[in-house]
Amino acid sequence: MTLLDRDGVRLTLDDDGSVATVTLANPAKRNAQTFALWRALAESGRLLPGTVRVVVVRAEGQSFSAGLDRRAFTPEGIDGEPSVMELAAREDGGESAIAEFQEGFTWLRRNDIITVAAVQGHAIGAGFQLALACDLRVCADDVRFAMRETALGIVPDLTGTHPLVALVGYARALEICVTGRFVQAEEAERTGLANLVVPAAELDAAARDLTAAVLAAPRDAVIETKALLKDAAGRTLDEQRAAERAAQSRRLRDLAGLSD
């Protein structure tokens, strides 16, 4: 079932409603991203029915996403949209617009779903950050990640900096961002950017296998586990121990039929 198909984003739902697929669907432009696409991503999150347990983010064509459509940096901008310079000239310096754009990425971190990015070819800038917004990344062996914002005189602002540092550490994240270099498949897997690297022809199948493995576990246990792990880095050991106890108590009460 198709729930959304506009602005380069297609949202579909499988037959039993447990898996949603968000597809970047503008391969002729290497899935370059626009402000309208970011709004469509945010709308995808709002349209998800409560039955969805896994969201797969994928892209048509040879590239996952070449990043922000460069027309946004021209004085003319993209048809129907302000240019980057026009956003910067607003009273708040464009911060409210950026907050709106970020919503297309932040919903992918919700505790009630597991998100899987299936990434092939180039994932540059906003494309890299979209992959980083997901919980898990399955990558083709031709993947080429790059954070090119700094080279354009701007900074990564689509929520990608936090997960990048968490995955590869401050020093490597800084080097990746300020040099804009490519991170290819072997390094991505070695440093934790990629959970799995497979031949390009096997990418969709690998994403399906990972999705099936996630669905095999009871939903409530997956939700509690994701919440425990996602927030662990910001807690002390004693705080994490307490969070584990509370989560386990909820699970045991639920299994015993004692939940409110």
Short mmCIF file of C-alpha atoms in Angstrom, two decimals:
data_model
loop_
_atom_site.label_atom_id
_atom_site.label_comp_id
_atom_site.label_asym_id
_atom_site.label_seq_id
_atom_site.Cartn_x
_atom_site.Cartn_y
_atom_site.Cartn_z
CA MET A 1 0.00 0.00 0.00
CA THR A 2 1.30 3.45 -0.94
CA LEU A 3 0.72 6.11 1.74
CA LEU A 4 2.72 8.96 0.16
CA ASP A 5 4.31 9.60 -3.21
CA ARG A 6 5.51 13.15 -3.79
CA ASP A 7 8.55 15.42 -3.88
CA GLY A 8 10.93 12.52 -4.45
CA VAL A 9 9.68 10.44 -1.50
CA ARG A 10 7.51 7.33 -1.66
CA LEU A 11 6.15 5.71 1.50
CA THR A 12 4.75 2.19 1.25
CA LEU A 13 3.40 -0.30 3.76
CA ASP A 14 3.66 -4.09 3.59
CA ASP A 15 0.59 -6.33 3.71
CA ASP A 16 0.45 -6.82 7.49
CA GLY A 17 1.43 -3.25 8.31
CA SER A 18 4.57 -4.13 10.25
CA VAL A 19 7.14 -2.77 7.77
CA ALA A 20 7.13 0.63 6.10
CA THR A 21 9.52 1.53 3.31
CA VAL A 22 10.63 5.08 2.59
CA THR A 23 12.11 5.29 -0.89
CA LEU A 24 14.00 8.22 -2.36
CA ALA A 25 12.57 8.14 -5.86
CA ASN A 26 14.45 10.60 -8.06
CA PRO A 27 17.30 8.50 -9.46
CA ALA A 28 17.77 10.77 -12.49
CA LYS A 29 19.14 13.41 -10.09
CA ARG A 30 20.92 10.87 -7.87
CA ASN A 31 18.18 11.51 -5.29
CA ALA A 32 19.37 15.04 -4.62
CA GLN A 33 17.44 16.46 -1.70
CA THR A 34 15.25 19.57 -1.57
CA PHE A 35 13.37 21.41 1.13
CA ALA A 36 10.17 19.84 -0.22
CA LEU A 37 11.72 16.37 0.08
CA TRP A 38 12.57 17.05 3.74
CA ARG A 39 8.98 18.06 4.39
CA ALA A 40 7.83 14.86 2.67
CA LEU A 41 10.15 12.85 4.91
CA ALA A 42 8.59 14.49 7.97
CA GLU A 43 5.12 13.74 6.61
CA SER A 44 6.14 10.09 6.18
CA GLY A 45 6.80 9.89 9.91
CA ARG A 46 3.43 11.43 10.71
CA LEU A 47 1.62 9.00 8.40
CA LEU A 48 3.02 5.83 9.95
CA PRO A 49 0.28 3.65 11.41
CA GLY A 50 0.81 2.23 14.88
CA THR A 51 1.31 -1.25 13.46
CA VAL A 52 4.71 -0.37 11.98
CA ARG A 53 7.68 -1.92 13.74
CA VAL A 54 10.45 -1.46 11.16
CA VAL A 55 11.06 1.35 8.67
CA VAL A 56 13.45 0.71 5.79
CA VAL A 57 14.94 3.79 4.11
CA ARG A 58 16.21 3.05 0.62
CA ALA A 59 16.78 4.76 -2.72
CA GLU A 60 16.23 4.03 -6.37
CA GLY A 61 19.13 4.09 -8.81
CA GLN A 62 22.88 3.89 -8.36
CA SER A 63 23.17 6.48 -5.56
CA PHE A 64 21.46 6.67 -2.19
CA SER A 65 21.57 10.48 -2.29
CA ALA A 66 23.96 13.05 -3.68
CA GLY A 67 22.97 15.50 -0.94
CA LEU A 68 21.23 18.86 -1.11
CA ASP A 69 20.24 19.99 -4.59
CA ARG A 70 22.84 22.63 -5.43
CA ARG A 71 20.15 24.88 -6.92
CA ALA A 72 19.28 25.81 -3.33
CA PHE A 73 22.56 27.76 -3.19
CA THR A 74 21.81 29.83 -6.31
CA PRO A 75 20.05 33.23 -6.10
CA GLU A 76 17.06 31.75 -7.92
CA GLY A 77 16.77 28.76 -5.59
CA ILE A 78 14.48 25.85 -6.41
CA ASP A 79 11.08 26.59 -7.93
CA GLY A 80 8.58 27.43 -5.21
CA GLU A 81 11.23 27.44 -2.47
CA PRO A 82 13.39 30.16 -0.91
CA SER A 83 17.10 30.01 -1.58
CA VAL A 84 19.61 29.31 1.18
CA MET A 85 20.56 33.00 1.10
CA GLU A 86 16.93 34.05 1.52
CA LEU A 87 16.62 31.77 4.55
CA ALA A 88 19.77 33.27 6.02
CA ALA A 89 18.35 36.78 5.62
CA ARG A 90 15.35 36.04 7.80
CA GLU A 91 15.18 37.59 11.25
CA ASP A 92 16.15 34.33 12.98
CA GLY A 93 18.91 33.55 10.48
CA GLY A 94 16.94 30.60 9.13
CA GLU A 95 16.89 28.64 12.39
CA SER A 96 13.12 28.02 12.34
CA ALA A 97 13.35 26.68 8.79
CA ILE A 98 16.24 24.41 9.75
CA ALA A 99 14.22 23.11 12.71
CA GLU A 100 11.42 22.24 10.29
CA PHE A 101 13.84 20.47 7.94
CA GLN A 102 15.34 18.47 10.82
CA GLU A 103 11.92 16.97 11.54
CA GLY A 104 12.32 14.87 8.40
CA PHE A 105 15.25 13.11 10.10
CA THR A 106 14.47 13.05 13.83
CA TRP A 107 11.38 10.84 13.65
CA LEU A 108 13.59 7.98 12.46
CA ARG A 109 14.96 7.76 16.02
CA ARG A 110 11.59 7.07 17.66
CA ASN A 111 11.73 4.33 20.30
CA ASP A 112 8.68 2.50 18.95
CA ILE A 113 10.32 1.66 15.60
CA ILE A 114 13.63 0.28 14.35
CA THR A 115 14.93 2.07 11.27
CA VAL A 116 17.20 0.47 8.69
CA ALA A 117 19.01 2.40 5.96
CA ALA A 118 19.87 0.39 2.84
CA VAL A 119 22.65 2.46 1.28
CA GLN A 120 24.29 2.14 -2.11
CA GLY A 121 26.65 4.33 -4.08
CA HIS A 122 27.03 7.93 -3.01
CA ALA A 123 25.57 9.12 0.30
CA ILE A 124 26.82 12.67 0.51
CA GLY A 125 25.94 15.48 2.89
CA ALA A 126 22.21 15.28 3.55
CA GLY A 127 22.32 11.73 2.16
CA PHE A 128 24.96 10.74 4.71
CA GLN A 129 22.92 12.37 7.46
CA LEU A 130 19.76 10.53 6.40
CA ALA A 131 21.63 7.23 6.71
CA LEU A 132 22.99 8.34 10.10
CA ALA A 133 19.46 9.16 11.28
CA CYS A 134 18.59 5.47 11.07
CA ASP A 135 19.33 2.95 13.81
CA LEU A 136 21.05 0.47 11.51
CA ARG A 137 22.83 0.71 8.16
CA VAL A 138 23.18 -2.05 5.59
CA CYS A 139 25.55 -0.93 2.85
CA ALA A 140 26.46 -2.07 -0.62
CA ASP A 141 30.15 -2.61 -1.27
CA ASP A 142 30.17 0.44 -3.56
CA VAL A 143 29.04 2.84 -0.82
CA ARG A 144 30.80 6.20 -0.57
CA PHE A 145 29.87 8.34 2.42
CA ALA A 146 31.00 11.97 2.61
CA MET A 147 30.12 15.04 4.68
CA ARG A 148 30.70 17.91 2.26
CA GLU A 149 28.96 20.77 4.08
CA THR A 150 32.14 22.32 5.48
CA ALA A 151 33.60 22.59 1.97
CA LEU A 152 30.56 24.70 1.05
CA GLY A 153 31.16 27.03 3.99
CA ILE A 154 28.31 25.61 6.09
CA VAL A 155 27.98 22.90 8.74
CA PRO A 156 26.05 19.59 8.89
CA ASP A 157 22.68 20.58 10.36
CA LEU A 158 20.31 17.68 9.68
CA THR A 159 21.01 15.84 12.97
CA GLY A 160 23.94 13.84 11.64
CA THR A 161 26.71 15.11 13.89
CA HIS A 162 25.51 13.42 17.09
CA PRO A 163 25.30 9.86 15.68
CA LEU A 164 28.52 10.31 13.71
CA VAL A 165 30.49 11.13 16.87
CA ALA A 166 28.74 8.31 18.75
CA LEU A 167 29.68 5.81 16.05
CA VAL A 168 33.26 6.73 15.16
CA GLY A 169 34.45 9.05 17.94
CA TYR A 170 35.18 12.78 18.01
CA ALA A 171 38.55 12.81 16.25
CA ARG A 172 37.50 10.68 13.28
CA ALA A 173 34.16 12.50 13.00
CA LEU A 174 35.96 15.86 12.94
CA GLU A 175 38.37 14.64 10.28
CA ILE A 176 35.55 13.22 8.12
CA CYS A 177 33.58 16.46 8.33
CA VAL A 178 36.33 19.04 7.82
CA THR A 179 38.10 17.18 5.00
CA GLY A 180 34.91 16.06 3.22
CA ARG A 181 36.69 12.88 2.15
CA PHE A 182 34.96 9.69 1.12
CA VAL A 183 34.42 6.87 3.60
CA GLN A 184 34.17 3.67 1.60
CA ALA A 185 32.68 0.30 2.48
CA GLU A 186 35.63 -1.32 4.26
CA GLU A 187 36.20 1.65 6.56
CA ALA A 188 32.47 2.09 7.13
CA GLU A 189 32.15 -1.50 8.36
CA ARG A 190 35.37 -1.37 10.41
CA THR A 191 34.44 1.85 12.21
CA GLY A 192 30.81 0.96 12.87
CA LEU A 193 29.17 3.24 10.31
CA ALA A 194 27.90 0.13 8.57
CA ASN A 195 26.39 -2.80 10.43
CA LEU A 196 26.82 -4.96 7.35
CA VAL A 197 28.39 -4.63 3.90
CA VAL A 198 27.17 -6.82 1.05
CA PRO A 199 27.54 -6.93 -2.75
CA ALA A 200 25.33 -4.30 -4.36
CA ALA A 201 23.08 -6.94 -5.94
CA GLU A 202 22.31 -8.33 -2.48
CA LEU A 203 21.49 -5.06 -0.73
CA ASP A 204 17.69 -5.31 -0.77
CA ALA A 205 17.78 -8.96 0.30
CA ALA A 206 20.14 -8.16 3.18
CA ALA A 207 17.84 -5.36 4.36
CA ARG A 208 14.89 -7.78 4.23
CA ASP A 209 16.81 -10.38 6.24
CA LEU A 210 17.72 -7.83 8.90
CA THR A 211 14.13 -6.62 9.05
CA ALA A 212 12.90 -10.19 9.51
CA ALA A 213 15.37 -10.73 12.35
CA VAL A 214 14.14 -7.59 14.13
CA LEU A 215 10.50 -8.65 13.69
CA ALA A 216 11.25 -12.06 15.21
CA ALA A 217 11.66 -10.52 18.69
CA PRO A 218 8.62 -9.38 20.74
CA ARG A 219 7.81 -5.74 20.00
CA ASP A 220 7.71 -4.45 23.57
CA ALA A 221 11.08 -6.01 24.40
CA VAL A 222 12.60 -4.38 21.30
CA ILE A 223 11.18 -0.98 22.27
CA GLU A 224 12.51 -1.21 25.83
CA THR A 225 15.92 -2.40 24.64
CA LYS A 226 16.24 0.41 22.10
CA ALA A 227 15.41 2.98 24.77
CA LEU A 228 17.96 1.47 27.17
CA LEU A 229 20.77 1.46 24.63
CA LYS A 230 19.99 4.81 22.99
CA ASP A 231 20.21 6.70 26.28
CA ALA A 232 23.02 4.65 27.86
CA ALA A 233 25.87 6.97 26.87
CA GLY A 234 24.30 9.86 28.75
CA ARG A 235 23.88 7.92 32.01
CA THR A 236 26.25 6.90 34.75
CA LEU A 237 26.62 3.19 35.45
CA ASP A 238 24.31 3.47 38.46
CA GLU A 239 21.73 5.35 36.42
CA GLN A 240 21.92 2.70 33.70
CA ARG A 241 21.55 -0.08 36.26
CA ALA A 242 18.42 1.62 37.59
CA ALA A 243 17.05 2.04 34.06
CA GLU A 244 17.65 -1.66 33.39
CA ARG A 245 15.83 -2.63 36.58
CA ALA A 246 12.84 -0.43 35.76
CA ALA A 247 12.64 -1.70 32.18
CA GLN A 248 12.91 -5.33 33.27
CA SER A 249 10.25 -4.83 35.92
CA ARG A 250 7.88 -3.48 33.26
CA ARG A 251 8.58 -6.44 31.00
CA LEU A 252 8.13 -9.02 33.76
CA ARG A 253 4.88 -7.43 34.93
CA ASP A 254 3.62 -7.41 31.37
CA LEU A 255 4.56 -11.08 30.86
CA ALA A 256 2.86 -11.97 34.12
CA GLY A 257 -0.29 -10.10 33.13
CA LEU A 258 0.15 -7.56 35.93
CA SER A 259 0.45 -4.40 33.81
CA ASP A 260 -1.99 -1.57 34.49
#
